[in-house]
CSV table of C-alpha atoms and ligand atoms in Angstrom, one decimal:
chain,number,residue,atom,x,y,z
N,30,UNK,CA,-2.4,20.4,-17.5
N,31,UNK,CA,-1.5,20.2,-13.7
N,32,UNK,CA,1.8,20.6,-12.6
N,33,UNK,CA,3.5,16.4,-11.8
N,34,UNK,CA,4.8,15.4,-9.1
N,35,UNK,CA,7.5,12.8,-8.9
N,36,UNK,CA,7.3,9.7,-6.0
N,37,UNK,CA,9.8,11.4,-4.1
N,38,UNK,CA,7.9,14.8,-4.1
N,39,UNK,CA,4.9,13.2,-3.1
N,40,UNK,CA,6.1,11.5,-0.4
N,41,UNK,CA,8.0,14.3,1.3
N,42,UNK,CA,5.1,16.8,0.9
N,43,UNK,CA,2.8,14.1,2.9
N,44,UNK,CA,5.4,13.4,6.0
N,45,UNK,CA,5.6,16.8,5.7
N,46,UNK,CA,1.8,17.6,6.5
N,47,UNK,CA,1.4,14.4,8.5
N,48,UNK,CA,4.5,15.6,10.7
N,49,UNK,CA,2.8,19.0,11.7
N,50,UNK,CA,-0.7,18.2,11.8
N,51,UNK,CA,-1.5,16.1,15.1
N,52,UNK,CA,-2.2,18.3,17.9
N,53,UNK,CA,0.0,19.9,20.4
N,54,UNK,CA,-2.4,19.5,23.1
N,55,UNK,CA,-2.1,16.5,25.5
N,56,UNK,CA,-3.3,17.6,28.8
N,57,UNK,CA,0.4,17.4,30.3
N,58,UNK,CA,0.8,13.6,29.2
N,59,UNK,CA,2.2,12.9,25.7
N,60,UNK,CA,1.9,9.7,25.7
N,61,UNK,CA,-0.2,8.9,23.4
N,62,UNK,CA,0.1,11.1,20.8
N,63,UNK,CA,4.3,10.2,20.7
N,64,UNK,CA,2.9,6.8,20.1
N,65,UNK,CA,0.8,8.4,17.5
N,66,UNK,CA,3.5,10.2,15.7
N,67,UNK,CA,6.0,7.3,16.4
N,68,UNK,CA,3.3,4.7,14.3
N,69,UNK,CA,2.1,7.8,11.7
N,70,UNK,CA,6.0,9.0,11.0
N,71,UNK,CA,7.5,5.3,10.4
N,72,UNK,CA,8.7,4.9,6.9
N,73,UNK,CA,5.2,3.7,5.2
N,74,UNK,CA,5.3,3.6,1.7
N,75,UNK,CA,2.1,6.0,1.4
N,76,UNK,CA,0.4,4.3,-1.1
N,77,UNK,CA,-3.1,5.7,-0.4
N,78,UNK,CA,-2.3,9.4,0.0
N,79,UNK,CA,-0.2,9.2,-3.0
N,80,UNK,CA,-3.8,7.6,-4.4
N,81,UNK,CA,-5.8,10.5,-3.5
N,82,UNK,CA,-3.7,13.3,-4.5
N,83,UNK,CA,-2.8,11.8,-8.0
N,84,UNK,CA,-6.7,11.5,-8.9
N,85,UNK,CA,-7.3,15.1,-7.6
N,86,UNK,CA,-4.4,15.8,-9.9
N,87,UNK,CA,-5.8,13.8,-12.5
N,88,UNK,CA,-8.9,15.0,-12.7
N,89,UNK,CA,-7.5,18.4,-13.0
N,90,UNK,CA,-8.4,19.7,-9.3
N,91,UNK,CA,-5.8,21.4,-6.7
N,92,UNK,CA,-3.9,18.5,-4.8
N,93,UNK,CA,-3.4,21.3,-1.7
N,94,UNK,CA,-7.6,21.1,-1.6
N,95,UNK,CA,-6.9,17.1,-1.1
N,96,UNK,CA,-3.9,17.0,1.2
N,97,UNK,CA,-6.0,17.1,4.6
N,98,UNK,CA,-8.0,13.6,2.7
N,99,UNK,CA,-4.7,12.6,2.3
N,100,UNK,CA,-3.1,12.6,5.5
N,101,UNK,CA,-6.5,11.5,7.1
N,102,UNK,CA,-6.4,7.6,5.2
N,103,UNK,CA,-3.2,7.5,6.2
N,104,UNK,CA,-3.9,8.0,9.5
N,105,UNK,CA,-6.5,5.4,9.4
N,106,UNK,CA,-4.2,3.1,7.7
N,107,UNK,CA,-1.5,3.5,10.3
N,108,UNK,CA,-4.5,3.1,13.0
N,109,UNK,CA,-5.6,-0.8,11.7
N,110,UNK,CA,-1.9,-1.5,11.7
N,111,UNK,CA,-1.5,-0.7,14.9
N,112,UNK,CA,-4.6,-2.6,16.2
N,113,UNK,CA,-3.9,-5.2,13.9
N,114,UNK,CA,-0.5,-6.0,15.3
N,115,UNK,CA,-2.0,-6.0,19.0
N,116,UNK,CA,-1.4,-9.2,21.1
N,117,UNK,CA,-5.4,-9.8,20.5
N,118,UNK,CA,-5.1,-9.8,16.7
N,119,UNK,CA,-2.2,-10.5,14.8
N,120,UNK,CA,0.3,-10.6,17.8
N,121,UNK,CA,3.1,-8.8,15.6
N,122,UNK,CA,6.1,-7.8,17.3
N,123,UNK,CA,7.8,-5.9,14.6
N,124,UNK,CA,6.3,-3.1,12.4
N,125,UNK,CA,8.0,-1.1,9.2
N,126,UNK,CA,11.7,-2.4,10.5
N,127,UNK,CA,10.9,-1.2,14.2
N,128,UNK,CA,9.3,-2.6,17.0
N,129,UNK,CA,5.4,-2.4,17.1
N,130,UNK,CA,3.3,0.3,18.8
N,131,UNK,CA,2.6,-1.8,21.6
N,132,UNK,CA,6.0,-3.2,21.9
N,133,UNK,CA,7.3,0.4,22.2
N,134,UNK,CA,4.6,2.0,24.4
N,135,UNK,CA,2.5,-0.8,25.9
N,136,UNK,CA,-0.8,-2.2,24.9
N,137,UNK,CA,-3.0,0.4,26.3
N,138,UNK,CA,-1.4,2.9,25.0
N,139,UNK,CA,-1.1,1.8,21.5
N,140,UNK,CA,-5.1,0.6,21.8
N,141,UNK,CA,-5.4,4.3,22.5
N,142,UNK,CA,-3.0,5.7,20.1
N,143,UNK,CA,-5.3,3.8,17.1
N,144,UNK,CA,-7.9,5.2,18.7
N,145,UNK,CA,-6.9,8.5,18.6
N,146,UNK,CA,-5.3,8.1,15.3
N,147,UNK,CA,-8.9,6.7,13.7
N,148,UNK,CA,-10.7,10.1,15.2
N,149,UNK,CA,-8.0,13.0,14.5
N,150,UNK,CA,-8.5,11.8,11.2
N,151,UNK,CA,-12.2,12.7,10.7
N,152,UNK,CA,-11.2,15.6,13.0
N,153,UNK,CA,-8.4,17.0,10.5
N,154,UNK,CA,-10.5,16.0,7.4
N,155,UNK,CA,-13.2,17.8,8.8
N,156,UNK,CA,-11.6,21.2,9.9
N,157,UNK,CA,-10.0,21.2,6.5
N,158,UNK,CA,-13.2,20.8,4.7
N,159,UNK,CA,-14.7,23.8,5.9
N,160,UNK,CA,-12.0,25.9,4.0
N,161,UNK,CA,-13.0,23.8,1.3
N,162,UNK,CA,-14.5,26.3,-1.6
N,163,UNK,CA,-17.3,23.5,-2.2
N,164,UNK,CA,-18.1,22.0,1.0
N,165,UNK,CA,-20.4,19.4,-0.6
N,166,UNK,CA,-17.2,17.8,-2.4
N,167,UNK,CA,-15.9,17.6,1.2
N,168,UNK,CA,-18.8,15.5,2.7
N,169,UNK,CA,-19.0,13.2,0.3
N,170,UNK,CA,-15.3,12.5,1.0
N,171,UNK,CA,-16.0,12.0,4.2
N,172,UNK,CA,-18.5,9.8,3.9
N,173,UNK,CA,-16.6,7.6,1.3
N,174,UNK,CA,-13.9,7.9,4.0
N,175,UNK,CA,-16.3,6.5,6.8
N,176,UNK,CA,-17.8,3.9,5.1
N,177,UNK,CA,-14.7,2.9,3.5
N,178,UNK,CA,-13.0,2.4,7.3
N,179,UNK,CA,-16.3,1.1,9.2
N,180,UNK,CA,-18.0,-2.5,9.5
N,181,UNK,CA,-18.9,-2.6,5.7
N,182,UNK,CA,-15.5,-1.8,4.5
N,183,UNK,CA,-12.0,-2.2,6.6
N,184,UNK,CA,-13.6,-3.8,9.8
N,185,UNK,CA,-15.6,-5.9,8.1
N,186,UNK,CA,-12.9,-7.7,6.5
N,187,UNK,CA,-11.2,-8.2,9.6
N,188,UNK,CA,-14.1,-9.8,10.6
N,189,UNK,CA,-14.1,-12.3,8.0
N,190,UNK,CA,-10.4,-12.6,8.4
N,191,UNK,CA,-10.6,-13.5,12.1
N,192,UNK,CA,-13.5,-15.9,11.4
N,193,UNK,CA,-11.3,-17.4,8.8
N,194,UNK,CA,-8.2,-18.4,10.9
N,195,UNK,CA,-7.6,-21.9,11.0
N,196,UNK,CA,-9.9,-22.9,8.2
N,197,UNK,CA,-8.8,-23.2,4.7
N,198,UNK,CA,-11.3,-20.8,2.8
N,199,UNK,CA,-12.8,-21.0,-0.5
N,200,UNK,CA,-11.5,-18.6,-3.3
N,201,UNK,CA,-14.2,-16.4,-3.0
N,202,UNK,CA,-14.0,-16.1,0.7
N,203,UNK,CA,-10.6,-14.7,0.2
N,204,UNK,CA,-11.5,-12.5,-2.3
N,205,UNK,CA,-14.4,-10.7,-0.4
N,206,UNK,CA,-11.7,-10.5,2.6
N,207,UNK,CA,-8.7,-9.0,0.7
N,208,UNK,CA,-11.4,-6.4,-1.4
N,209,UNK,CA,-13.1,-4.9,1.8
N,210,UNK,CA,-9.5,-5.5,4.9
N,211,UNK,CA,-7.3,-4.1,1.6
N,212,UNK,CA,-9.4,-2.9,-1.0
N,213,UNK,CA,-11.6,-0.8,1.0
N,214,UNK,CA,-9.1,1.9,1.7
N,215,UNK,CA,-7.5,1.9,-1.2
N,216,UNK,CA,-11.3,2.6,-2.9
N,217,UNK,CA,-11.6,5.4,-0.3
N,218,UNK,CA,-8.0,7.3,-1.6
N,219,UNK,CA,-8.8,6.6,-5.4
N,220,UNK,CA,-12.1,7.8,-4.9
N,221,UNK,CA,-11.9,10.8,-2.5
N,222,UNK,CA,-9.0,12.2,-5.2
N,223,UNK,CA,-11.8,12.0,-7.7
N,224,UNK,CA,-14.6,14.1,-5.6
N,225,UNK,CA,-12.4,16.5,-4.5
N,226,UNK,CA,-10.9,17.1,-7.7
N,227,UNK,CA,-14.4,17.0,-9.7
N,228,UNK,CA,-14.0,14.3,-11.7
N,229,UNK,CA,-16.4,13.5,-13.9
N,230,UNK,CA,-18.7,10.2,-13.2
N,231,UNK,CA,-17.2,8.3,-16.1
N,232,UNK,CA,-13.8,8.8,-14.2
N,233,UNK,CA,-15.2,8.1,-10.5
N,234,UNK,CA,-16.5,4.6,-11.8
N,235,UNK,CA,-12.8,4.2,-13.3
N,236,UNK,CA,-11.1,5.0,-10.4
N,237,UNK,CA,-13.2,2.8,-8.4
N,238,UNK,CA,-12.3,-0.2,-11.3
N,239,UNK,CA,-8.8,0.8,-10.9
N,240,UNK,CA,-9.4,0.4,-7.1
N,241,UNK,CA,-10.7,-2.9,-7.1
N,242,UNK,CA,-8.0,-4.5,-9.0
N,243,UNK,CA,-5.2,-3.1,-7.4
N,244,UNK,CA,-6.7,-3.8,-4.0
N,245,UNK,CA,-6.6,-7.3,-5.2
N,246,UNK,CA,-3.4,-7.4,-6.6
N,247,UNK,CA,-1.8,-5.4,-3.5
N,248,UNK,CA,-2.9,-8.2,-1.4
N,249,UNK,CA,-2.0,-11.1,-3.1
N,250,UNK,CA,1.6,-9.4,-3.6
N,251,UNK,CA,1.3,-9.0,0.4
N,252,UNK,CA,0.8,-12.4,0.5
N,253,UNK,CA,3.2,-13.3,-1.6
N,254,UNK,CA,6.1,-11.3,0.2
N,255,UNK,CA,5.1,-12.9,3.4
N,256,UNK,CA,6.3,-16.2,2.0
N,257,UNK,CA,9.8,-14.8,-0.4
N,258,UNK,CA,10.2,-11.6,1.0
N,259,UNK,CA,13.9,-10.6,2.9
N,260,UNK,CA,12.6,-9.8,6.5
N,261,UNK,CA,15.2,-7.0,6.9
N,262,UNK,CA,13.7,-5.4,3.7
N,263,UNK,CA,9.8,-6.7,4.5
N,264,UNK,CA,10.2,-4.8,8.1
N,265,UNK,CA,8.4,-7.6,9.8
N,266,UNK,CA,8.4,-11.2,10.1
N,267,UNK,CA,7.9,-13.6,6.9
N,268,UNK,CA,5.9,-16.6,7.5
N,269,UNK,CA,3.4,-15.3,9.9
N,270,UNK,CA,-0.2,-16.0,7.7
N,271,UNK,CA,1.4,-20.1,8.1
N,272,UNK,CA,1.7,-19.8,11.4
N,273,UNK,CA,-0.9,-18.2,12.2
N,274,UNK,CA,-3.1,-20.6,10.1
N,275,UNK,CA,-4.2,-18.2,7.8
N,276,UNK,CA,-5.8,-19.3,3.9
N,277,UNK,CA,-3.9,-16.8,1.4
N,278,UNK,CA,-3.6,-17.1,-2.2
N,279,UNK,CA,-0.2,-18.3,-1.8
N,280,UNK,CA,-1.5,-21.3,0.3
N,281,UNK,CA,-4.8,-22.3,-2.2
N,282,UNK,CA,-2.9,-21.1,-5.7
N,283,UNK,CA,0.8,-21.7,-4.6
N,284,UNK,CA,3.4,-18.6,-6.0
N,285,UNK,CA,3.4,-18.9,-9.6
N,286,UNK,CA,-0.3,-18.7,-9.8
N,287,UNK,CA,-0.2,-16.3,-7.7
N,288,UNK,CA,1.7,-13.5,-9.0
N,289,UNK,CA,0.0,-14.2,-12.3
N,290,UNK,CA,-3.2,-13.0,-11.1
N,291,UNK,CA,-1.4,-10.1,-9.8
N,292,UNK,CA,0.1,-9.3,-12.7
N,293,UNK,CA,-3.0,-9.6,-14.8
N,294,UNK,CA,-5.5,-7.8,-11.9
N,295,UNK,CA,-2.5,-5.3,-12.6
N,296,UNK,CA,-3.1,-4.8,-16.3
N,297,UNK,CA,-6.7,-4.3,-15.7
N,298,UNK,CA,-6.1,-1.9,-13.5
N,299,UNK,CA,-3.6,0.1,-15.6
N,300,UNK,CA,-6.1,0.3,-18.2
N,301,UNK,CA,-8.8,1.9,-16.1
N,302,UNK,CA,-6.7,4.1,-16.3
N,303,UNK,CA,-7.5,5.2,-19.9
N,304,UNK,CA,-10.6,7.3,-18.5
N,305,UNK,CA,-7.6,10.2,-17.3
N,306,UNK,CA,-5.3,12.2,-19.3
N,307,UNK,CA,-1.6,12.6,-18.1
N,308,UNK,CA,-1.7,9.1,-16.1
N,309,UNK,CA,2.0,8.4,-16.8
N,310,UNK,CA,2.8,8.6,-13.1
N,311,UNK,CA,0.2,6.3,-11.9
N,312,UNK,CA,0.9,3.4,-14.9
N,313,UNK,CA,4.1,3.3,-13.7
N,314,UNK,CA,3.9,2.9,-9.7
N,315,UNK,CA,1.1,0.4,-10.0
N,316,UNK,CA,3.3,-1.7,-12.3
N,317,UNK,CA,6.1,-0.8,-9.4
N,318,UNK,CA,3.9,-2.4,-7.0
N,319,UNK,CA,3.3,-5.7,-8.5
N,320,UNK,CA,7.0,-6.5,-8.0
N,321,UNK,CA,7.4,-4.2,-4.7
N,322,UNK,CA,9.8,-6.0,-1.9
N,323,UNK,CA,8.0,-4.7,1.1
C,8,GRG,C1,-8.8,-2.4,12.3
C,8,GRG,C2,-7.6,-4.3,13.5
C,8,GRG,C3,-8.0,-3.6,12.3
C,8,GRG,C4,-7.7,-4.2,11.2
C,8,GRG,C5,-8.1,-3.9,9.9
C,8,GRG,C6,-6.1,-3.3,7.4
C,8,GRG,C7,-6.2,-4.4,8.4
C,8,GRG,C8,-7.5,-4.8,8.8
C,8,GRG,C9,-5.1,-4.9,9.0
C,8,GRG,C10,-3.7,-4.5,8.7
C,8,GRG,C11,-2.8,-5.6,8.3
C,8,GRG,C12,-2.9,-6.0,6.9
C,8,GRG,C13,-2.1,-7.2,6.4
C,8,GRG,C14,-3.7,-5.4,6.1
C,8,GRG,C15,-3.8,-5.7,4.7
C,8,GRG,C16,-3.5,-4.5,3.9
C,8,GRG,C17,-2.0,-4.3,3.8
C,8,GRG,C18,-1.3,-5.1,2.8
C,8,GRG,C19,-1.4,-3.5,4.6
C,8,GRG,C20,0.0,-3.0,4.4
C,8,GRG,O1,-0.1,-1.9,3.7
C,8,GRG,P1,1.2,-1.2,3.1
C,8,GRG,O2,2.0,-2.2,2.4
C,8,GRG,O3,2.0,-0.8,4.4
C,8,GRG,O4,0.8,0.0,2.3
C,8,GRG,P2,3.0,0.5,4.6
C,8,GRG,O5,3.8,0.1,5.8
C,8,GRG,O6,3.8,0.7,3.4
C,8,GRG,O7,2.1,1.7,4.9
């Protein structure tokens, strides 16, 4: 069995790697990439990375031969947040308890410092793959990684999101919205843990079942917190899908519903699960997650 690792562990072993990986170089102007680091190094919960190494793990693979994979969702996470809170989007002023990127460094610079953040990753995922033992696992990670982040994952649902604003959706609106602007990403770390750590294609298509619900569930807690959540503890403001006329679970189900279907798109996601051995650590953080406060 592969050594565990606690939460704690795996959080400081990512801000570790995420801390020393971006590059030194900035042609004289460090502008950017201190937006970079000040975005990538601010207190997320690193719910992905923690994703990818745990099925590595899981599935009996090296988590050091999944770090770079890691690191790289993250950065691509901490990229849509930081285009997502732009003026032209969301218009978020507050990020993680601190002022947004482009309330810190302007919105140029934070445009760029997404941009930058969305290529490094491929960059670093890509330098680290060809140290990879079997670069095929590699490229499929990447691929799963692009597709994941690109117009039929991620950006897609932003799409549908911005379309959406204003209107009151139907169910399943929302639902393709929250799997491909939350779920997509989240499929991307589950899944890239289970290349790289040669799982077996019984555990892939778990891992992707896993994925799915929790994608779902993560979002409607989301929208749940946006509505009860303590702002102090949130990091940013409560109320802004209202006021920004947004159609969430919260505002077609109302709470109680709500959390139900998180809690039971929970369960089915816990027993996904059943397909690894030694899953202890994963049962419990995604049962942590349905009744997270930020
Ligand atoms: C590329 C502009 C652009 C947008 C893509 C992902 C996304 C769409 C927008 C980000 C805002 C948002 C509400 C996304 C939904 C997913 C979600 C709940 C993000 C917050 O993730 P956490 O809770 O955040 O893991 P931390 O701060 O812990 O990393």
């Amino acid at each position: 069995m592969n050594k565990r690792y606690s939460l704690d562990e795996y959080i400081a072993l990512i801000n570790q790697k995420l801390d020393s990986c971006l590059p030194a170089c900035s042609y004289g102007e460090p502008v950017v990439l201190e937006a970079m680091k000040y975005s990538l190094m601010n207190g997320g919960k690193r719910i992905r990375p923690i994703l990818t190494l745990e099925f590595c793990r899981m599935c009996g693979g090296d988590i050091d031969d999944a770090l770079a994979f890691a690191c790289a969702i993250e950065m691509i996470h901490t990229y849509s947040l930081i285009h997502d809170d732009l003026p032209c989007m969301d218009n978020d002023t507050m990020r993680r308890g601190k002022p947004s990127c482009h309330v810190a460094y302007g919105e140029s610079y934070a445009l760029l410092a997404g941009d930058a953040l969305l290529t490094y990753a491929f960059e670093y995922a890509t330098k680290s793959a060809l140290a990879l033992t079997d670069p095929q696992c590699a490229v499929e990670a990447i691929k799963i990684l692009s597709s994941c982040a690109g117009v039929s994952g991620m950006i897609g649902g932003q799409v549908v999101d911005l379309k959406s604003e204003g209107k009151s959706v139907s169910l399943d609106t929302l639902q393709t919205m929250d799997s491909l602007k939350t779920g997509a990403l989240i499929k991307a770390a589950a899944l890239m843990g289970t290349v790289i750590g040669k799982g077996s294609p019984e555990q892939k298509e778990a891992a992707v079942r896993y994925a799915e619900n929790l994608g779902q569930a993560f979002q409607i807690v989301d929208d749940i917190l946006d509505v009860t959540a303590d702002e102090a503890v949130l990091g940013k403001p409560v109320g802004s899908d209202k006021e920004s006329g947004k159609s969430t679970y919260v505002s077609l189900l109302g709470l109680e519903k709500s959390q139900r279907i998180a809690d039971e798109l929970t369960q089915q996601a816990i027993q996904s699960l059943d397909a690894f051995q030694d899953n202890g650590f994963l049962i419990e953080l995604t049962k942590s997650l349905a009744s997270r406060k930020n």
